[in-house]
Coordinates of C-alpha atoms in Angstrom, one line a residue:
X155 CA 0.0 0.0 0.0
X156 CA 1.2 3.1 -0.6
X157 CA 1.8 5.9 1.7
X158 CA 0.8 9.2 1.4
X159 CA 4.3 11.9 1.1
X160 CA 3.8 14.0 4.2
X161 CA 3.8 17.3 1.9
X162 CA 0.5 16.6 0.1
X163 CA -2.4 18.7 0.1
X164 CA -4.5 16.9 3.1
X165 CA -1.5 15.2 4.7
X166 CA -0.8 16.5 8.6
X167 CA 0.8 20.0 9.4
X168 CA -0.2 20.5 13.2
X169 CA -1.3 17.7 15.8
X170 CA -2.9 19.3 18.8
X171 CA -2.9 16.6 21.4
X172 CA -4.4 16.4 24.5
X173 CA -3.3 19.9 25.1
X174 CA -3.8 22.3 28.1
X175 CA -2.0 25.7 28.3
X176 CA -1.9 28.9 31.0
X177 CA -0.5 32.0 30.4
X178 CA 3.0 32.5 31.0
X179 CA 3.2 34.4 34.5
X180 CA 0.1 33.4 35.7
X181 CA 0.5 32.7 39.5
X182 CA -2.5 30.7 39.7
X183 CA -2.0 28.8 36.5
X184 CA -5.5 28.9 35.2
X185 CA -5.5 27.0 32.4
X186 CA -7.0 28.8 29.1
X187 CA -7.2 25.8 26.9
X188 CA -8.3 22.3 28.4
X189 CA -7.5 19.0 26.9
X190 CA -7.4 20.3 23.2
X191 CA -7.6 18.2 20.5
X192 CA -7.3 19.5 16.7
X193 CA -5.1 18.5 13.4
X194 CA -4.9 20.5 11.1
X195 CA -3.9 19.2 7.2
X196 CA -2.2 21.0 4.9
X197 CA -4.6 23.0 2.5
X198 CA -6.9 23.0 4.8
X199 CA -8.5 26.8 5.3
X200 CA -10.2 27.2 8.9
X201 CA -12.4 30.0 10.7
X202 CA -11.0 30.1 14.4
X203 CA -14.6 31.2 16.7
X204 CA -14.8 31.6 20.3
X205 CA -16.3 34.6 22.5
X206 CA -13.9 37.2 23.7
X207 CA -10.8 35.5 26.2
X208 CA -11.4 32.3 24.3
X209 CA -8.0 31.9 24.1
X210 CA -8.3 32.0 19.9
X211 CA -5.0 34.6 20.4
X212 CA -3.6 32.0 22.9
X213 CA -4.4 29.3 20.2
X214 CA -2.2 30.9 17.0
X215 CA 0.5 32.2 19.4
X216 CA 0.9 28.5 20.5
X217 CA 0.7 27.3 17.0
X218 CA 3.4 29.8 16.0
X219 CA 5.5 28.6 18.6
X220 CA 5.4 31.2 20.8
X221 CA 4.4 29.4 23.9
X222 CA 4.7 25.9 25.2
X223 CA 1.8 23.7 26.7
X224 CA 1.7 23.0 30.0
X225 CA 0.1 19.3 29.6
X226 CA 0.2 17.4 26.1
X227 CA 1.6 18.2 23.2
X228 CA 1.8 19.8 19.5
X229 CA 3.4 17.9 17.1
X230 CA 4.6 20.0 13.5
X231 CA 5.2 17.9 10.5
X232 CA 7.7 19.6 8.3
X233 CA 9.8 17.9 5.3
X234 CA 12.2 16.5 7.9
X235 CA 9.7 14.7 9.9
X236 CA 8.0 15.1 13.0
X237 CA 9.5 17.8 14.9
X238 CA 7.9 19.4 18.8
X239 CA 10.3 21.7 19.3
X240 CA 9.1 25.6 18.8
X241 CA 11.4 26.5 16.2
X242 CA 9.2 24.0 14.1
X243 CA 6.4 25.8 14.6
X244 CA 8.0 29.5 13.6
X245 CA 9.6 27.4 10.7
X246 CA 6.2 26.1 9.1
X247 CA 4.4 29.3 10.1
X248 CA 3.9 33.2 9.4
X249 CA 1.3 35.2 12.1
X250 CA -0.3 38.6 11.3
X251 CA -1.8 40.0 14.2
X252 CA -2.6 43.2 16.3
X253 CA -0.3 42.8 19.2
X254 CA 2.2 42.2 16.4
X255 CA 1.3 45.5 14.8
X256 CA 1.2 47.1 18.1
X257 CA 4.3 46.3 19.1
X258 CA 5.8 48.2 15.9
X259 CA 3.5 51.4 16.9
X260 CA 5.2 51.3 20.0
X261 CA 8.5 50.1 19.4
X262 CA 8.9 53.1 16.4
X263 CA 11.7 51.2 14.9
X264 CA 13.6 53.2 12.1
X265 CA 13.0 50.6 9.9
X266 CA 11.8 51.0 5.9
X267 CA 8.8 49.0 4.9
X268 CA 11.1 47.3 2.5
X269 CA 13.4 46.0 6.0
X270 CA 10.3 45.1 7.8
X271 CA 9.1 42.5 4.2
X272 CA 12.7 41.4 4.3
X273 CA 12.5 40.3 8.0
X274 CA 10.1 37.6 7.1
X275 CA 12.7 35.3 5.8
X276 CA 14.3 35.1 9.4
X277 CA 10.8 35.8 11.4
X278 CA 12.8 38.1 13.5
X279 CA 11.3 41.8 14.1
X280 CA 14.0 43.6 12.8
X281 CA 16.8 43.4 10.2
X282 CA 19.9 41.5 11.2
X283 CA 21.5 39.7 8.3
X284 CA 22.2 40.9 4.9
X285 CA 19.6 39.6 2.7
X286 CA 20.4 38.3 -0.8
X287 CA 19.1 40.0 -4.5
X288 CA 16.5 36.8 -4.6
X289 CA 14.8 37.7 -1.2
X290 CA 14.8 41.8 -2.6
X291 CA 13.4 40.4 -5.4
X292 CA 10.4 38.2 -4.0
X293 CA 9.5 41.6 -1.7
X294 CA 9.5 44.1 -4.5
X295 CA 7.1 41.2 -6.5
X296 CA 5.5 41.0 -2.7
X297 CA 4.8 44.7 -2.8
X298 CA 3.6 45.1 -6.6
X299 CA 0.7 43.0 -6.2
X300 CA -0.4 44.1 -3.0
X301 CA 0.1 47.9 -4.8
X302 CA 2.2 48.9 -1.9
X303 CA 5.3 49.8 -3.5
X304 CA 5.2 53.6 -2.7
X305 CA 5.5 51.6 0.8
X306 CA 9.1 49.7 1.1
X307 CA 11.0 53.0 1.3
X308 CA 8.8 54.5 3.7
X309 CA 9.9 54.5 7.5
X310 CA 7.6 52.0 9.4
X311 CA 6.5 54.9 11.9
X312 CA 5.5 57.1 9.6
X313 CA 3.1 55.2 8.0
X314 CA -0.4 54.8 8.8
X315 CA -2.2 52.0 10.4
X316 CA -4.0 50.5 7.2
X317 CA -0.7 50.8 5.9
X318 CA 1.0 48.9 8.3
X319 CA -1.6 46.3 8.2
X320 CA -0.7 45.6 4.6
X321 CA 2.9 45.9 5.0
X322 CA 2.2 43.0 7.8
X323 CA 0.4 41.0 5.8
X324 CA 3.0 41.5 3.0
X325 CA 5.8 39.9 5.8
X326 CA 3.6 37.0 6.0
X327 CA 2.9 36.0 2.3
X328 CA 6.4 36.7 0.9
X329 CA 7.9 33.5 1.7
X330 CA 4.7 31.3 1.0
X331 CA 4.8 29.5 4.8
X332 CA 3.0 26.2 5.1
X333 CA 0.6 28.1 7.3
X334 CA -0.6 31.5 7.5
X335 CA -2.3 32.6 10.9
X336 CA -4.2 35.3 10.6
X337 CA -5.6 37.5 14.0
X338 CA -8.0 40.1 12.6
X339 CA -6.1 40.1 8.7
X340 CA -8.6 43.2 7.4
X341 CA -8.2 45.6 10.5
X342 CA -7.6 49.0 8.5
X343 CA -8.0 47.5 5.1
X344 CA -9.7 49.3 2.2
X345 CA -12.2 47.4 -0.3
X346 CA -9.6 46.9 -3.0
X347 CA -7.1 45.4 -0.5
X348 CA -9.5 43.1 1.3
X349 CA -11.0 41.6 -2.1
X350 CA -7.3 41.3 -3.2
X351 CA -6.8 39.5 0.1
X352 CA -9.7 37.4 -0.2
X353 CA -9.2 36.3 -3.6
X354 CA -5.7 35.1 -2.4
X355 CA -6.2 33.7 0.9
X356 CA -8.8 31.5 -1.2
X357 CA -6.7 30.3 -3.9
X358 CA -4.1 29.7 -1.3
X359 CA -2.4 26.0 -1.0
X360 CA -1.6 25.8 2.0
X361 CA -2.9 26.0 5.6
X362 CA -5.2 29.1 6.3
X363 CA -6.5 29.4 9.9
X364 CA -8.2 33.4 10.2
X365 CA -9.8 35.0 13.1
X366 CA -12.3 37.2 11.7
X367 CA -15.3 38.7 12.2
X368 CA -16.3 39.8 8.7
X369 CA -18.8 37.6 7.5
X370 CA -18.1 37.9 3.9
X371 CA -14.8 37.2 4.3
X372 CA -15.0 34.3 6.1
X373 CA -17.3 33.0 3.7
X374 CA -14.8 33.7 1.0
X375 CA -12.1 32.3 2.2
X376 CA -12.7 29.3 5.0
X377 CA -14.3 26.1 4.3
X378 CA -14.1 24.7 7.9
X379 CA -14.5 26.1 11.1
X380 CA -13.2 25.7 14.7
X381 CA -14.9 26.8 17.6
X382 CA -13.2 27.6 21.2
X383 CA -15.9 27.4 24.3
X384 CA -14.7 27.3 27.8
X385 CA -11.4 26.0 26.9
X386 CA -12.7 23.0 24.5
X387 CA -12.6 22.8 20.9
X388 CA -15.4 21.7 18.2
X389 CA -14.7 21.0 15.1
X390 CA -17.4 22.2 12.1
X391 CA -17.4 21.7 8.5
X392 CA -18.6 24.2 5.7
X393 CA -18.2 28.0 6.0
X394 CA -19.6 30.2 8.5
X395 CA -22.7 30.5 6.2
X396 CA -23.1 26.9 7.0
X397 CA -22.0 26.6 10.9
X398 CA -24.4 29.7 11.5
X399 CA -27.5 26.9 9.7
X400 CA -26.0 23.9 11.5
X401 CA -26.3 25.7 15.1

């Protein structure tokens, strides 16, 4: 019999297993997730849903390797295998959210638009490596069809926050990551940038997973849905169209 390669549409990219998770420096260790568990394939597009303190944030954060259960696991399955160390998960993934574009507001690093594209290749906030005329190359193509060229010579805190937004969102397609995790992706978007986006994120082959709360949107680009509540997850199939019916 033969085996399917693990880089096929509909093979694994993330095992969620068994999983429970507080936030780091939480004295009293109150756990925001409870015995998660969720696998995602690659292709696969999802709606993330829960109320407010869900812990969807909590969710992608954890996905992108940014923090570490405290019971289970999450297993990454890349081209070299099976891999639970963080760094897998920053590997395989690209996050776009507003703490993330926060932080730059706040921060105010001197950075040109055109730095803060080429930092994607590293997932690092700012600049440290030269970069070589390929990776130039893929954000210029990056910014030309997101029509934000005028934008890579701009300095980051002079822009505005739409324009950040698609600057963002520009660090997170450029190097076509096995998943994209998207917190609130149209924040500050106009029309002609959000039906770009959609249009994209749809035709899109690899792992979408979107928190969202535009309607149209979701319906545009998700075909399954995943919904948070008290901790637990439950798994829906069909757009938010259809999970809205099925409730």
């Amino acid at each position: 019999m033969e085996t399917q390669s693990p880089l096929l549409p509909g093979s694994p990219l993330v095992d969620i297993e068994d999983l429970s998770l507080f936030l780091p420096g939480d004295a009293r260790q109150k756990m925001i997730l409870h015995h998660i568990d969720w696998h995602l394939c690659r292709g696969e597009h999802h709606l993330l849903l829960g109320h407010n303190g869900a812990g969807k944030t909590t969710l992608m954060r954890l996905m992108h390797g940014l923090l570490w259960p405290a019971e289970g696991r999450i297993v990454w399955h890349t081209s070299e295998g099976e891999e639970t160390s963080p760094i897998a998960g920053r590997a395989v993934s690209a996050l776009v959210s507003p703490d993330q574009q926060e932080n730059y507001q706040r921060q105010r690093w001197y950075i040109t638009g055109r730095e803060l594209l080429l930092t994607a290749f590293e997932d690092t906030p700012l600049l440290y490596t030269n970069t070589s005329e390929q990776r130039h190359a893929q954000v210029e193509d990056m910014a030309r069809r997101l029509r934000a060229l005028d934008l890579l010579d701009r300095m980051v805190p002079e822009v505005s926050q739409g324009q950040l937004r698609l600057l963002l969102l520009g660090r997170a397609l450029v190097r076509q990551p096995d998943l994209l995790l998207l917190d609130e992706p149209t924040n500050h978007l106009d029309m002609e940038t959000l039906q770009w986006l959609e249009n994209y994120l749809a035709a899109y082959k690899g792992s979408v997973l979107v928190i969202s709360h535009d309607r149209y949107f979701l319906d545009h680009v998700c075909t399954g849905i995943v919904e948070i509540l008290m901790g637990a997850s439950e798994q829906y199939n069909g757009n938010y169209t259809r999970y809205i019916a099925q409730r």
